[in-house]
Amino acid sequence: MADTAPLARRRPRRRARRVVALLYIAPAALVYVAFAIWPAIHTVYLSFLDWDGILPATSAGFSNYTDVFTDPTLGPALWHAIVLIVFFAVIPCALGLLMTALLQGNVRGMTAFRVIFFLPQVLPLVAVGITWRWLYNDDGLVNQGLRWIGLGGVTRAWLGDYNLALVALGLIGTWAMSGLCMVLFLAGAQKIDVALYEAVALDGGGPVRRFFAVTLPALRGEITIASVITTIAALASFDLVFVTTNGGPVDRTTVPGLLVYRLAFNESDIGRASALAVVLTLIVIVFVTAIRTLTREKA
C-alpha cells in the first residue's frame, strides 16, 4: 500500500505533462494536417470524380486510373523522369562525394569554392531555368565557349535539339543539386573521429584508402538523405521543365509533373490530373523505399 501511493501521485503528473506536450505540438500539427494531409486526401477523392473544375462533379469510379495507365504519353514521361534521376541524383551525389574528399584536405581557396558550389541552392529553380535557357541559346555562353575552343561544329540550340534536350535539361539539374549533396556530405564528414583516419594512416593507407575505408561508410546516412531528396526532385520535377522546354521538343522532355499540370489547367480534367498525381506519389514512395532499403545498414 505504501509503495502504490507514490505511483498513484505520479500518474496525474505524467498525464499533465503529456497534455502540455500535445498543446505545444498542436499548432504545428494543425498546419501540417491543413496544408499537407488534407490536400493529399482531397486529391485521392478528386481522382474518383469526373470534374472540369466548374460544373458539378460526377462519380467516375476507377475510369480515371484506367485512362492514366492506358495513356500513351505516361510511359515516355516516366522514362524521362527516370533518366533525370541520373542527372539529379546519381551524378550530384558522386560529385558531392568527390568534393567532400577534396575539401577535407587543406586545399588553398576551397572556402570560396565551397560557397560558389553551393550558390545554385539559394536560387529559385525558375530563375535557374531562365538563366540556363539563355545560356543554351544559339548565341548563348555555351555555344560561344564551344566556338572559342574550335568546336563550332557541335553548337546548336541545346534545349531545342530532339536528341540532346533531355541531357541538356538534366545537366541543369546536376548543376542545381550538386551543392546540396556536397553540403550534406561535408556536414556528415565533420562528425567522423579523426582517430580513424590516423589508424588508416598508421596502416600505410593513403587518401584514397582513407576515403573508401572511413569517409564513405560514415556518410551512409547522409548519402541516403541526399539520394531521397534528389530522386524526389527528379521524379516530381515541374518548374524547371516548364520554364526551360515546356516538355518540348515533341514531348522529348515531358515528365509526369508536367502532364498533371496540362490535364488540370489546359484540359480542365481535374479527375485524371488527380489520378495521375496519386500514381506519381506512389511511384515516388516506391523509389524512396527502394533507396532506403538498399542503403540500410545491416545489423
PDB file of C-alpha atoms in Angstrom:
ATOM      1  CA  MET A   1       0.000   0.000   0.000  1.00  0.00           C
ATOM      2  CA  ALA A   2       2.869   2.294   0.927  1.00  0.00           C
ATOM      3  CA  ASP A   3       4.563   1.519  -2.457  1.00  0.00           C
ATOM      4  CA  THR A   4       1.475   2.176  -4.601  1.00  0.00           C
ATOM      5  CA  ALA A   5       0.705   5.631  -3.138  1.00  0.00           C
ATOM      6  CA  PRO A   6       3.676   7.491  -4.756  1.00  0.00           C
ATOM      7  CA  LEU A   7       2.939   5.748  -8.062  1.00  0.00           C
ATOM      8  CA  ALA A   8      -0.662   6.942  -7.918  1.00  0.00           C
ATOM      9  CA  ARG A   9       0.551  10.517  -7.320  1.00  0.00           C
ATOM     10  CA  ARG A  10       2.963  10.372 -10.285  1.00  0.00           C
ATOM     11  CA  ARG A  11       0.310   9.277 -12.805  1.00  0.00           C
ATOM     12  CA  PRO A  12      -1.629  12.611 -12.830  1.00  0.00           C
ATOM     13  CA  ARG A  13       1.690  14.461 -13.262  1.00  0.00           C
ATOM     14  CA  ARG A  14       2.637  12.323 -16.272  1.00  0.00           C
ATOM     15  CA  ARG A  15      -0.816  12.847 -17.739  1.00  0.00           C
ATOM     16  CA  ALA A  16      -0.486  16.594 -17.230  1.00  0.00           C
ATOM     17  CA  ARG A  17       2.942  16.618 -18.920  1.00  0.00           C
ATOM     18  CA  ARG A  18       1.523  14.715 -21.907  1.00  0.00           C
ATOM     19  CA  VAL A  19      -1.321  17.216 -22.223  1.00  0.00           C
ATOM     20  CA  VAL A  20       1.155  20.121 -22.131  1.00  0.00           C
ATOM     21  CA  ALA A  21       3.323  18.386 -24.756  1.00  0.00           C
ATOM     22  CA  LEU A  22       0.315  17.860 -27.021  1.00  0.00           C
ATOM     23  CA  LEU A  23      -0.637  21.522 -26.642  1.00  0.00           C
ATOM     24  CA  TYR A  24       2.871  22.543 -27.742  1.00  0.00           C
ATOM     25  CA  ILE A  25       2.810  20.433 -30.925  1.00  0.00           C
ATOM     26  CA  ALA A  26      -0.857  21.119 -31.709  1.00  0.00           C
ATOM     27  CA  PRO A  27      -0.282  24.335 -33.786  1.00  0.00           C
ATOM     28  CA  ALA A  28       2.360  22.688 -35.979  1.00  0.00           C
ATOM     29  CA  ALA A  29       0.251  19.530 -36.285  1.00  0.00           C
ATOM     30  CA  LEU A  30      -2.810  21.534 -37.341  1.00  0.00           C
ATOM     31  CA  VAL A  31      -0.815  23.401 -40.009  1.00  0.00           C
ATOM     32  CA  TYR A  32       0.631  20.107 -41.302  1.00  0.00           C
ATOM     33  CA  VAL A  33      -2.792  18.466 -41.446  1.00  0.00           C
ATOM     34  CA  ALA A  34      -4.362  21.513 -43.141  1.00  0.00           C
ATOM     35  CA  PHE A  35      -1.681  22.024 -45.810  1.00  0.00           C
ATOM     36  CA  ALA A  36      -0.261  18.502 -46.334  1.00  0.00           C
ATOM     37  CA  ILE A  37      -2.517  15.689 -45.125  1.00  0.00           C
ATOM     38  CA  TRP A  38      -5.899  17.149 -46.066  1.00  0.00           C
ATOM     39  CA  PRO A  39      -4.871  18.206 -49.638  1.00  0.00           C
ATOM     40  CA  ALA A  40      -3.475  14.698 -50.190  1.00  0.00           C
ATOM     41  CA  ILE A  41      -6.717  13.073 -49.029  1.00  0.00           C
ATOM     42  CA  HIS A  42      -8.764  15.507 -51.130  1.00  0.00           C
ATOM     43  CA  THR A  43      -6.638  14.699 -54.207  1.00  0.00           C
ATOM     44  CA  VAL A  44      -7.415  10.998 -53.760  1.00  0.00           C
ATOM     45  CA  TYR A  45     -11.125  11.905 -53.504  1.00  0.00           C
ATOM     46  CA  LEU A  46     -10.969  14.016 -56.689  1.00  0.00           C
ATOM     47  CA  SER A  47      -9.270  11.175 -58.567  1.00  0.00           C
ATOM     48  CA  PHE A  48     -12.555   9.233 -58.451  1.00  0.00           C
ATOM     49  CA  LEU A  49     -14.599  12.095 -59.958  1.00  0.00           C
ATOM     50  CA  ASP A  50     -15.331  13.364 -63.437  1.00  0.00           C
ATOM     51  CA  TRP A  51     -14.974  17.114 -62.931  1.00  0.00           C
ATOM     52  CA  ASP A  52     -13.878  20.070 -65.043  1.00  0.00           C
ATOM     53  CA  GLY A  53     -13.412  22.370 -62.045  1.00  0.00           C
ATOM     54  CA  ILE A  54     -16.629  24.368 -62.667  1.00  0.00           C
ATOM     55  CA  LEU A  55     -19.677  22.193 -63.307  1.00  0.00           C
ATOM     56  CA  PRO A  56     -20.940  19.711 -60.684  1.00  0.00           C
ATOM     57  CA  ALA A  57     -18.747  16.628 -60.394  1.00  0.00           C
ATOM     58  CA  THR A  58     -19.963  13.109 -61.073  1.00  0.00           C
ATOM     59  CA  SER A  59     -18.557   9.801 -59.920  1.00  0.00           C
ATOM     60  CA  ALA A  60     -16.036   8.240 -62.305  1.00  0.00           C
ATOM     61  CA  GLY A  61     -15.094   5.132 -60.365  1.00  0.00           C
ATOM     62  CA  PHE A  62     -11.698   3.818 -61.438  1.00  0.00           C
ATOM     63  CA  SER A  63     -12.015   5.112 -65.021  1.00  0.00           C
ATOM     64  CA  ASN A  64      -9.536   7.948 -64.372  1.00  0.00           C
ATOM     65  CA  TYR A  65      -6.923   5.425 -63.230  1.00  0.00           C
ATOM     66  CA  THR A  66      -7.700   3.244 -66.264  1.00  0.00           C
ATOM     67  CA  ASP A  67      -7.152   6.263 -68.519  1.00  0.00           C
ATOM     68  CA  VAL A  68      -3.880   7.100 -66.768  1.00  0.00           C
ATOM     69  CA  PHE A  69      -2.426   3.612 -67.220  1.00  0.00           C
ATOM     70  CA  THR A  70      -3.559   3.400 -70.860  1.00  0.00           C
ATOM     71  CA  ASP A  71      -2.357   6.902 -71.736  1.00  0.00           C
ATOM     72  CA  PRO A  72       0.491   6.502 -74.284  1.00  0.00           C
ATOM     73  CA  THR A  73       2.194   9.668 -73.026  1.00  0.00           C
ATOM     74  CA  LEU A  74       2.695   8.402 -69.460  1.00  0.00           C
ATOM     75  CA  GLY A  75       5.309   5.770 -70.317  1.00  0.00           C
ATOM     76  CA  PRO A  76       7.712   8.138 -72.135  1.00  0.00           C
ATOM     77  CA  ALA A  77       7.167  10.813 -69.474  1.00  0.00           C
ATOM     78  CA  LEU A  78       8.007   8.334 -66.719  1.00  0.00           C
ATOM     79  CA  TRP A  79      11.093   7.197 -68.613  1.00  0.00           C
ATOM     80  CA  HIS A  80      12.244  10.823 -68.929  1.00  0.00           C
ATOM     81  CA  ALA A  81      11.839  11.237 -65.161  1.00  0.00           C
ATOM     82  CA  ILE A  82      13.917   8.085 -64.559  1.00  0.00           C
ATOM     83  CA  VAL A  83      16.644   9.427 -66.875  1.00  0.00           C
ATOM     84  CA  LEU A  84      16.584  12.677 -64.902  1.00  0.00           C
ATOM     85  CA  ILE A  85      17.322  10.665 -61.729  1.00  0.00           C
ATOM     86  CA  VAL A  86      20.787  10.018 -63.179  1.00  0.00           C
ATOM     87  CA  PHE A  87      21.389  13.755 -63.598  1.00  0.00           C
ATOM     88  CA  PHE A  88      19.530  14.979 -60.491  1.00  0.00           C
ATOM     89  CA  ALA A  89      20.654  12.261 -58.040  1.00  0.00           C
ATOM     90  CA  VAL A  90      23.425   9.914 -59.208  1.00  0.00           C
ATOM     91  CA  ILE A  91      25.854  12.448 -60.694  1.00  0.00           C
ATOM     92  CA  PRO A  92      25.300  15.114 -57.948  1.00  0.00           C
ATOM     93  CA  CYS A  93      25.904  12.512 -55.205  1.00  0.00           C
ATOM     94  CA  ALA A  94      29.103  11.371 -56.938  1.00  0.00           C
ATOM     95  CA  LEU A  95      30.276  14.981 -57.376  1.00  0.00           C
ATOM     96  CA  GLY A  96      29.330  15.762 -53.770  1.00  0.00           C
ATOM     97  CA  LEU A  97      31.430  12.849 -52.513  1.00  0.00           C
ATOM     98  CA  LEU A  98      34.334  13.939 -54.714  1.00  0.00           C
ATOM     99  CA  MET A  99      34.122  17.498 -53.430  1.00  0.00           C
ATOM    100  CA  THR A 100      33.903  16.237 -49.854  1.00  0.00           C
ATOM    101  CA  ALA A 101      37.095  14.230 -50.327  1.00  0.00           C
ATOM    102  CA  LEU A 102      38.866  17.283 -51.757  1.00  0.00           C
ATOM    103  CA  LEU A 103      37.544  19.819 -49.264  1.00  0.00           C
ATOM    104  CA  GLN A 104      38.511  17.688 -46.276  1.00  0.00           C
ATOM    105  CA  GLY A 105      42.141  18.476 -47.045  1.00  0.00           C
ATOM    106  CA  ASN A 106      43.829  21.824 -46.557  1.00  0.00           C
ATOM    107  CA  VAL A 107      43.456  22.988 -50.162  1.00  0.00           C
ATOM    108  CA  ARG A 108      44.000  26.695 -50.720  1.00  0.00           C
ATOM    109  CA  GLY A 109      40.922  28.672 -51.824  1.00  0.00           C
ATOM    110  CA  MET A 110      38.494  25.862 -51.083  1.00  0.00           C
ATOM    111  CA  THR A 111      36.310  28.058 -48.834  1.00  0.00           C
ATOM    112  CA  ALA A 112      35.472  30.315 -51.771  1.00  0.00           C
ATOM    113  CA  PHE A 113      34.950  27.292 -54.000  1.00  0.00           C
ATOM    114  CA  ARG A 114      32.574  25.798 -51.403  1.00  0.00           C
ATOM    115  CA  VAL A 115      30.444  28.973 -51.454  1.00  0.00           C
ATOM    116  CA  ILE A 116      30.371  29.047 -55.267  1.00  0.00           C
ATOM    117  CA  PHE A 117      29.459  25.358 -55.447  1.00  0.00           C
ATOM    118  CA  PHE A 118      26.527  25.845 -53.040  1.00  0.00           C
ATOM    119  CA  LEU A 119      25.274  29.011 -54.765  1.00  0.00           C
ATOM    120  CA  PRO A 120      22.653  27.238 -57.002  1.00  0.00           C
ATOM    121  CA  GLN A 121      20.821  26.089 -53.870  1.00  0.00           C
ATOM    122  CA  VAL A 122      19.909  29.652 -52.859  1.00  0.00           C
ATOM    123  CA  LEU A 123      18.479  30.466 -56.301  1.00  0.00           C
ATOM    124  CA  PRO A 124      14.824  29.746 -57.249  1.00  0.00           C
ATOM    125  CA  LEU A 125      14.580  26.995 -59.886  1.00  0.00           C
ATOM    126  CA  VAL A 126      12.544  29.325 -62.100  1.00  0.00           C
ATOM    127  CA  ALA A 127      15.438  31.804 -62.161  1.00  0.00           C
ATOM    128  CA  VAL A 128      17.857  28.925 -62.763  1.00  0.00           C
ATOM    129  CA  GLY A 129      15.759  27.713 -65.693  1.00  0.00           C
ATOM    130  CA  ILE A 130      15.526  31.148 -67.316  1.00  0.00           C
ATOM    131  CA  THR A 131      19.271  31.697 -66.910  1.00  0.00           C
ATOM    132  CA  TRP A 132      20.171  28.351 -68.466  1.00  0.00           C
ATOM    133  CA  ARG A 133      17.696  28.876 -71.289  1.00  0.00           C
ATOM    134  CA  TRP A 134      19.704  31.946 -72.245  1.00  0.00           C
ATOM    135  CA  LEU A 135      22.996  30.091 -71.820  1.00  0.00           C
ATOM    136  CA  TYR A 136      21.807  27.260 -74.120  1.00  0.00           C
ATOM    137  CA  ASN A 137      20.624  29.623 -76.881  1.00  0.00           C
ATOM    138  CA  ASP A 138      22.263  29.695 -80.328  1.00  0.00           C
ATOM    139  CA  ASP A 139      24.266  32.755 -79.289  1.00  0.00           C
ATOM    140  CA  GLY A 140      24.439  31.796 -75.595  1.00  0.00           C
ATOM    141  CA  LEU A 141      27.540  31.463 -73.480  1.00  0.00           C
ATOM    142  CA  VAL A 142      27.744  27.679 -74.001  1.00  0.00           C
ATOM    143  CA  ASN A 143      27.898  27.936 -77.787  1.00  0.00           C
ATOM    144  CA  GLN A 144      30.234  30.946 -77.632  1.00  0.00           C
ATOM    145  CA  GLY A 145      32.620  28.919 -75.476  1.00  0.00           C
ATOM    146  CA  LEU A 146      32.488  25.977 -77.882  1.00  0.00           C
ATOM    147  CA  ARG A 147      33.240  28.247 -80.853  1.00  0.00           C
ATOM    148  CA  TRP A 148      36.121  29.836 -78.927  1.00  0.00           C
ATOM    149  CA  ILE A 149      37.821  26.451 -78.429  1.00  0.00           C
ATOM    150  CA  GLY A 150      37.231  25.437 -82.059  1.00  0.00           C
ATOM    151  CA  LEU A 151      34.146  23.253 -81.591  1.00  0.00           C
ATOM    152  CA  GLY A 152      31.767  25.464 -83.555  1.00  0.00           C
ATOM    153  CA  GLY A 153      30.563  22.422 -85.497  1.00  0.00           C
ATOM    154  CA  VAL A 154      28.761  20.978 -82.478  1.00  0.00           C
ATOM    155  CA  THR A 155      26.968  24.165 -81.477  1.00  0.00           C
ATOM    156  CA  ARG A 156      23.176  24.130 -81.560  1.00  0.00           C
ATOM    157  CA  ALA A 157      20.111  25.277 -79.651  1.00  0.00           C
ATOM    158  CA  TRP A 158      20.598  22.611 -76.994  1.00  0.00           C
ATOM    159  CA  LEU A 159      17.133  22.733 -75.434  1.00  0.00           C
ATOM    160  CA  GLY A 160      15.554  22.532 -78.891  1.00  0.00           C
ATOM    161  CA  ASP A 161      17.589  19.536 -80.045  1.00  0.00           C
ATOM    162  CA  TYR A 162      15.469  16.402 -80.434  1.00  0.00           C
ATOM    163  CA  ASN A 163      18.164  14.033 -79.136  1.00  0.00           C
ATOM    164  CA  LEU A 164      20.021  16.191 -76.592  1.00  0.00           C
ATOM    165  CA  ALA A 165      17.296  18.314 -74.984  1.00  0.00           C
ATOM    166  CA  LEU A 166      16.763  15.865 -72.103  1.00  0.00           C
ATOM    167  CA  VAL A 167      20.505  15.644 -71.448  1.00  0.00           C
ATOM    168  CA  ALA A 168      20.823  19.438 -71.515  1.00  0.00           C
ATOM    169  CA  LEU A 169      17.903  19.693 -69.090  1.00  0.00           C
ATOM    170  CA  GLY A 170      19.432  17.042 -66.833  1.00  0.00           C
ATOM    171  CA  LEU A 171      22.750  18.908 -66.657  1.00  0.00           C
ATOM    172  CA  ILE A 172      20.879  21.915 -65.253  1.00  0.00           C
ATOM    173  CA  GLY A 173      19.612  19.621 -62.505  1.00  0.00           C
ATOM    174  CA  THR A 174      23.149  18.374 -61.903  1.00  0.00           C
ATOM    175  CA  TRP A 175      24.343  21.958 -61.512  1.00  0.00           C
ATOM    176  CA  ALA A 176      21.488  22.765 -59.111  1.00  0.00           C
ATOM    177  CA  MET A 177      21.686  19.637 -56.912  1.00  0.00           C
ATOM    178  CA  SER A 178      25.437  19.087 -56.550  1.00  0.00           C
ATOM    179  CA  GLY A 179      25.840  21.869 -53.985  1.00  0.00           C
ATOM    180  CA  LEU A 180      23.145  20.395 -51.738  1.00  0.00           C
ATOM    181  CA  CYS A 181      24.822  16.965 -51.790  1.00  0.00           C
ATOM    182  CA  MET A 182      28.210  18.482 -51.053  1.00  0.00           C
ATOM    183  CA  VAL A 183      26.933  20.438 -48.031  1.00  0.00           C
ATOM    184  CA  LEU A 184      25.185  17.358 -46.615  1.00  0.00           C
ATOM    185  CA  PHE A 185      28.311  15.219 -47.039  1.00  0.00           C
ATOM    186  CA  LEU A 186      30.628  17.867 -45.579  1.00  0.00           C
ATOM    187  CA  ALA A 187      28.368  18.201 -42.521  1.00  0.00           C
ATOM    188  CA  GLY A 188      28.452  14.432 -42.081  1.00  0.00           C
ATOM    189  CA  ALA A 189      32.220  14.264 -42.530  1.00  0.00           C
ATOM    190  CA  GLN A 190      32.759  16.651 -39.617  1.00  0.00           C
ATOM    191  CA  LYS A 191      31.427  14.065 -37.140  1.00  0.00           C
ATOM    192  CA  ILE A 192      33.964  11.405 -38.190  1.00  0.00           C
ATOM    193  CA  ASP A 193      36.508  10.620 -35.491  1.00  0.00           C
ATOM    194  CA  VAL A 194      39.984  11.784 -36.570  1.00  0.00           C
ATOM    195  CA  ALA A 195      41.463   8.736 -34.847  1.00  0.00           C
ATOM    196  CA  LEU A 196      40.004   6.557 -37.606  1.00  0.00           C
ATOM    197  CA  TYR A 197      41.979   8.463 -40.242  1.00  0.00           C
ATOM    198  CA  GLU A 198      45.117   8.222 -38.083  1.00  0.00           C
ATOM    199  CA  ALA A 199      44.635   4.462 -37.773  1.00  0.00           C
ATOM    200  CA  VAL A 200      44.419   4.088 -41.545  1.00  0.00           C
ATOM    201  CA  ALA A 201      47.491   6.297 -41.984  1.00  0.00           C
ATOM    202  CA  LEU A 202      49.465   4.200 -39.471  1.00  0.00           C
ATOM    203  CA  ASP A 203      48.457   1.147 -41.503  1.00  0.00           C
ATOM    204  CA  GLY A 204      50.029   2.747 -44.579  1.00  0.00           C
ATOM    205  CA  GLY A 205      46.785   3.916 -46.176  1.00  0.00           C
ATOM    206  CA  GLY A 206      46.703   6.958 -48.431  1.00  0.00           C
ATOM    207  CA  PRO A 207      43.919   9.475 -49.182  1.00  0.00           C
ATOM    208  CA  VAL A 208      42.018   7.069 -51.445  1.00  0.00           C
ATOM    209  CA  ARG A 209      42.013   4.288 -48.856  1.00  0.00           C
ATOM    210  CA  ARG A 210      41.011   6.773 -46.109  1.00  0.00           C
ATOM    211  CA  PHE A 211      38.059   7.852 -48.215  1.00  0.00           C
ATOM    212  CA  PHE A 212      36.784   4.359 -49.014  1.00  0.00           C
ATOM    213  CA  ALA A 213      37.571   2.823 -45.602  1.00  0.00           C
ATOM    214  CA  VAL A 214      36.417   5.671 -43.338  1.00  0.00           C
ATOM    215  CA  THR A 215      34.640   8.565 -45.058  1.00  0.00           C
ATOM    216  CA  LEU A 216      32.316   6.667 -47.394  1.00  0.00           C
ATOM    217  CA  PRO A 217      30.946   4.193 -44.785  1.00  0.00           C
ATOM    218  CA  ALA A 218      30.493   7.017 -42.270  1.00  0.00           C
ATOM    219  CA  LEU A 219      28.401   9.025 -44.759  1.00  0.00           C
ATOM    220  CA  ARG A 220      25.837   6.265 -45.345  1.00  0.00           C
ATOM    221  CA  GLY A 221      23.057   8.249 -43.625  1.00  0.00           C
ATOM    222  CA  GLU A 222      23.842  11.479 -45.492  1.00  0.00           C
ATOM    223  CA  ILE A 223      24.028   9.625 -48.819  1.00  0.00           C
ATOM    224  CA  THR A 224      20.579   8.174 -48.120  1.00  0.00           C
ATOM    225  CA  ILE A 225      19.119  11.611 -47.355  1.00  0.00           C
ATOM    226  CA  ALA A 226      20.718  13.218 -50.409  1.00  0.00           C
ATOM    227  CA  SER A 227      19.565  10.359 -52.653  1.00  0.00           C
ATOM    228  CA  VAL A 228      15.987  10.606 -51.393  1.00  0.00           C
ATOM    229  CA  ILE A 229      15.793  14.396 -51.776  1.00  0.00           C
ATOM    230  CA  THR A 230      17.325  14.486 -55.254  1.00  0.00           C
ATOM    231  CA  THR A 231      15.328  11.479 -56.512  1.00  0.00           C
ATOM    232  CA  ILE A 232      12.088  13.130 -55.417  1.00  0.00           C
ATOM    233  CA  ALA A 233      13.233  16.317 -57.173  1.00  0.00           C
ATOM    234  CA  ALA A 234      13.778  14.333 -60.384  1.00  0.00           C
ATOM    235  CA  LEU A 235      10.515  12.364 -60.318  1.00  0.00           C
ATOM    236  CA  ALA A 236       8.380  15.333 -59.245  1.00  0.00           C
ATOM    237  CA  SER A 237      10.196  17.910 -61.376  1.00  0.00           C
ATOM    238  CA  PHE A 238       7.923  20.503 -62.953  1.00  0.00           C
ATOM    239  CA  ASP A 239       9.063  24.115 -62.623  1.00  0.00           C
ATOM    240  CA  LEU A 240      12.475  23.630 -64.241  1.00  0.00           C
ATOM    241  CA  VAL A 241      10.976  21.662 -67.160  1.00  0.00           C
ATOM    242  CA  PHE A 242       8.086  24.119 -67.567  1.00  0.00           C
ATOM    243  CA  VAL A 243      10.388  27.150 -67.707  1.00  0.00           C
ATOM    244  CA  THR A 244      13.096  25.704 -69.962  1.00  0.00           C
ATOM    245  CA  THR A 245      11.382  23.422 -72.517  1.00  0.00           C
ATOM    246  CA  ASN A 246       7.707  23.067 -71.527  1.00  0.00           C
ATOM    247  CA  GLY A 247       8.074  19.409 -72.470  1.00  0.00           C
ATOM    248  CA  GLY A 248       9.475  20.020 -75.962  1.00  0.00           C
ATOM    249  CA  PRO A 249      10.740  19.435 -78.487  1.00  0.00           C
ATOM    250  CA  VAL A 250       7.969  16.987 -79.494  1.00  0.00           C
ATOM    251  CA  ASP A 251       7.478  15.876 -75.864  1.00  0.00           C
ATOM    252  CA  ARG A 252      11.114  14.748 -75.570  1.00  0.00           C
ATOM    253  CA  THR A 253      11.362  16.326 -72.090  1.00  0.00           C
ATOM    254  CA  THR A 254       7.799  15.781 -70.876  1.00  0.00           C
ATOM    255  CA  VAL A 255       7.669  14.496 -67.285  1.00  0.00           C
ATOM    256  CA  PRO A 256       4.722  13.266 -65.170  1.00  0.00           C
ATOM    257  CA  GLY A 257       4.541  16.542 -63.209  1.00  0.00           C
ATOM    258  CA  LEU A 258       4.055  18.464 -66.437  1.00  0.00           C
ATOM    259  CA  LEU A 259       1.302  16.051 -67.533  1.00  0.00           C
ATOM    260  CA  VAL A 260      -0.538  16.704 -64.260  1.00  0.00           C
ATOM    261  CA  TYR A 261      -0.385  20.452 -64.961  1.00  0.00           C
ATOM    262  CA  ARG A 262      -1.625  20.056 -68.554  1.00  0.00           C
ATOM    263  CA  LEU A 263      -4.538  17.812 -67.532  1.00  0.00           C
ATOM    264  CA  ALA A 264      -5.626  20.136 -64.729  1.00  0.00           C
ATOM    265  CA  PHE A 265      -5.160  23.582 -66.294  1.00  0.00           C
ATOM    266  CA  ASN A 266      -5.073  23.073 -70.081  1.00  0.00           C
ATOM    267  CA  GLU A 267      -7.674  20.312 -70.439  1.00  0.00           C
ATOM    268  CA  SER A 268      -9.683  21.068 -67.237  1.00  0.00           C
ATOM    269  CA  ASP A 269      -9.729  17.348 -66.404  1.00  0.00           C
ATOM    270  CA  ILE A 270      -9.311  17.531 -62.641  1.00  0.00           C
ATOM    271  CA  GLY A 271     -10.178  13.865 -62.077  1.00  0.00           C
ATOM    272  CA  ARG A 272      -7.497  12.461 -64.403  1.00  0.00           C
ATOM    273  CA  ALA A 273      -4.954  15.020 -63.172  1.00  0.00           C
ATOM    274  CA  SER A 274      -5.619  13.927 -59.577  1.00  0.00           C
ATOM    275  CA  ALA A 275      -5.382  10.249 -60.544  1.00  0.00           C
ATOM    276  CA  LEU A 276      -2.024  10.866 -62.240  1.00  0.00           C
ATOM    277  CA  ALA A 277      -0.838  12.824 -59.196  1.00  0.00           C
ATOM    278  CA  VAL A 278      -1.763   9.879 -56.944  1.00  0.00           C
ATOM    279  CA  VAL A 279       0.073   7.446 -59.250  1.00  0.00           C
ATOM    280  CA  LEU A 280       3.111   9.749 -59.296  1.00  0.00           C
ATOM    281  CA  THR A 281       3.076   9.878 -55.486  1.00  0.00           C
ATOM    282  CA  LEU A 282       3.010   6.073 -55.301  1.00  0.00           C
ATOM    283  CA  ILE A 283       5.939   5.883 -57.763  1.00  0.00           C
ATOM    284  CA  VAL A 284       7.920   8.324 -55.596  1.00  0.00           C
ATOM    285  CA  ILE A 285       7.155   6.247 -52.488  1.00  0.00           C
ATOM    286  CA  VAL A 286       8.363   3.082 -54.264  1.00  0.00           C
ATOM    287  CA  PHE A 287      11.644   4.733 -55.295  1.00  0.00           C
ATOM    288  CA  VAL A 288      12.230   6.232 -51.833  1.00  0.00           C
ATOM    289  CA  THR A 289      11.511   2.881 -50.161  1.00  0.00           C
ATOM    290  CA  ALA A 290      13.940   1.149 -52.532  1.00  0.00           C
ATOM    291  CA  ILE A 291      16.673   3.698 -51.781  1.00  0.00           C
ATOM    292  CA  ARG A 292      16.200   3.373 -48.020  1.00  0.00           C
ATOM    293  CA  THR A 293      16.227  -0.435 -48.296  1.00  0.00           C
ATOM    294  CA  LEU A 294      19.393  -0.508 -50.394  1.00  0.00           C
ATOM    295  CA  THR A 295      21.272   1.939 -48.153  1.00  0.00           C
ATOM    296  CA  ARG A 296      20.071   0.481 -44.867  1.00  0.00           C
ATOM    297  CA  GLU A 297      22.941  -0.645 -42.689  1.00  0.00           C
ATOM    298  CA  LYS A 298      22.826  -4.343 -41.888  1.00  0.00           C
ATOM    299  CA  ALA A 299      22.704  -5.130 -38.168  1.00  0.00           C
TER     300      ALA A 299
END
